[in-house]
Amino acid sequence: MYKTYYGYLMAVTMRYINNRSDSEELVNDTFIKIFNHITQFQLLESAIDPEKTFRGWMAKIASRNCIDYLRKRRTINEEFDDIGEEKHPQIYSRALDQLYVEDILKLLNTLPESQRIIFNMFEIEGFSHDEISKTLGIPENICRVYLGRAKQKLRKLYNESLIVEDGTYG
């Protein structure tokens, strides 16, 4: 099982942690948690693809493990201090809907850690804003703001990547 899913969990972890050696350690910690709690995994009878369900369960453990690691380093809550409780406008973008997953993953590492975490949790892992808010211990509106900022920056970086050497769009 370790050999089969190591690469998958490493990819999940690398979306949160930008350091390979820290990611490797977190993947190993994740496997320990998986092995210790394997009896808690429940496959629903309605599950169409049992392996996909199991991979999703493992990914959730890995992502929460990364968040716990970042919280212990205190980098998450320190980054959210620049936004108050006031209401912020939501930003929606259709450009991101057309990005390929590979493009997004390449660009994710350019985001500030707080934006990358929230983007991962919401757009990739499928967490709701309420779940993100409770997991990270921050107000829900801050989740929305940072998601909007992440999308804005990704859109800008993506558009910049379309510019050909002569300055025209490709």
PDB file of N, CA and C in Angstrom, residues 67 69-80 113-114 117:
ATOM      1  N   ILE A  67      -2.114  20.804   7.174  1.00  0.00           N
ATOM      2  CA  ILE A  67      -2.654  21.982   7.846  1.00  0.00           C
ATOM      3  C   ILE A  67      -2.218  22.003   9.313  1.00  0.00           C
ATOM      4  N   TYR A  69       0.484  20.669  10.488  1.00  0.00           N
ATOM      5  CA  TYR A  69       1.911  20.992  10.451  1.00  0.00           C
ATOM      6  C   TYR A  69       2.119  22.501  10.301  1.00  0.00           C
ATOM      7  N   LEU A  70       1.381  23.109   9.376  1.00  0.00           N
ATOM      8  CA  LEU A  70       1.508  24.543   9.159  1.00  0.00           C
ATOM      9  C   LEU A  70       1.020  25.334  10.369  1.00  0.00           C
ATOM     10  N   ARG A  71      -0.030  24.849  11.008  1.00  0.00           N
ATOM     11  CA  ARG A  71      -0.539  25.517  12.193  1.00  0.00           C
ATOM     12  C   ARG A  71       0.497  25.466  13.319  1.00  0.00           C
ATOM     13  N   LYS A  72       1.173  24.336  13.465  1.00  0.00           N
ATOM     14  CA  LYS A  72       2.203  24.214  14.498  1.00  0.00           C
ATOM     15  C   LYS A  72       3.346  25.176  14.222  1.00  0.00           C
ATOM     16  N   ARG A  73       3.649  25.385  12.952  1.00  0.00           N
ATOM     17  CA  ARG A  73       4.687  26.344  12.572  1.00  0.00           C
ATOM     18  C   ARG A  73       4.170  27.768  12.710  1.00  0.00           C
ATOM     19  N   ARG A  74       2.872  27.898  12.927  1.00  0.00           N
ATOM     20  CA  ARG A  74       2.195  29.180  13.127  1.00  0.00           C
ATOM     21  C   ARG A  74       2.237  30.064  11.892  1.00  0.00           C
ATOM     22  N   THR A  75       2.395  29.490  10.737  1.00  0.00           N
ATOM     23  CA  THR A  75       2.432  30.324   9.534  1.00  0.00           C
ATOM     24  C   THR A  75       1.032  30.645   9.031  1.00  0.00           C
ATOM     25  N   ILE A  76       0.071  29.792   9.335  1.00  0.00           N
ATOM     26  CA  ILE A  76      -1.270  30.035   8.809  1.00  0.00           C
ATOM     27  C   ILE A  76      -1.885  31.268   9.463  1.00  0.00           C
ATOM     28  N   ASN A  77      -2.055  31.258  10.761  1.00  0.00           N
ATOM     29  CA  ASN A  77      -2.759  32.339  11.434  1.00  0.00           C
ATOM     30  C   ASN A  77      -2.018  33.660  11.348  1.00  0.00           C
ATOM     31  N   GLU A  78      -0.704  33.645  11.258  1.00  0.00           N
ATOM     32  CA  GLU A  78       0.059  34.882  11.115  1.00  0.00           C
ATOM     33  C   GLU A  78      -0.258  35.560   9.790  1.00  0.00           C
ATOM     34  N   GLU A  79      -0.498  34.783   8.750  1.00  0.00           N
ATOM     35  CA  GLU A  79      -0.753  35.357   7.432  1.00  0.00           C
ATOM     36  C   GLU A  79      -2.145  35.956   7.310  1.00  0.00           C
ATOM     37  N   PHE A  80      -3.070  35.565   8.173  1.00  0.00           N
ATOM     38  CA  PHE A  80      -4.434  36.053   8.062  1.00  0.00           C
ATOM     39  C   PHE A  80      -4.662  37.344   8.844  1.00  0.00           C
ATOM     40  N   GLU A 113       1.400  31.152   0.981  1.00  0.00           N
ATOM     41  CA  GLU A 113       0.977  29.904   1.616  1.00  0.00           C
ATOM     42  C   GLU A 113      -0.497  29.903   2.016  1.00  0.00           C
ATOM     43  N   SER A 114      -0.989  30.982   2.611  1.00  0.00           N
ATOM     44  CA  SER A 114      -2.379  31.032   3.064  1.00  0.00           C
ATOM     45  C   SER A 114      -3.346  30.899   1.888  1.00  0.00           C
ATOM     46  N   ILE A 117      -3.239  27.261   0.483  1.00  0.00           N
ATOM     47  CA  ILE A 117      -3.937  26.304   1.339  1.00  0.00           C
ATOM     48  C   ILE A 117      -5.442  26.392   1.106  1.00  0.00           C
TER      49      ILE A 117
END
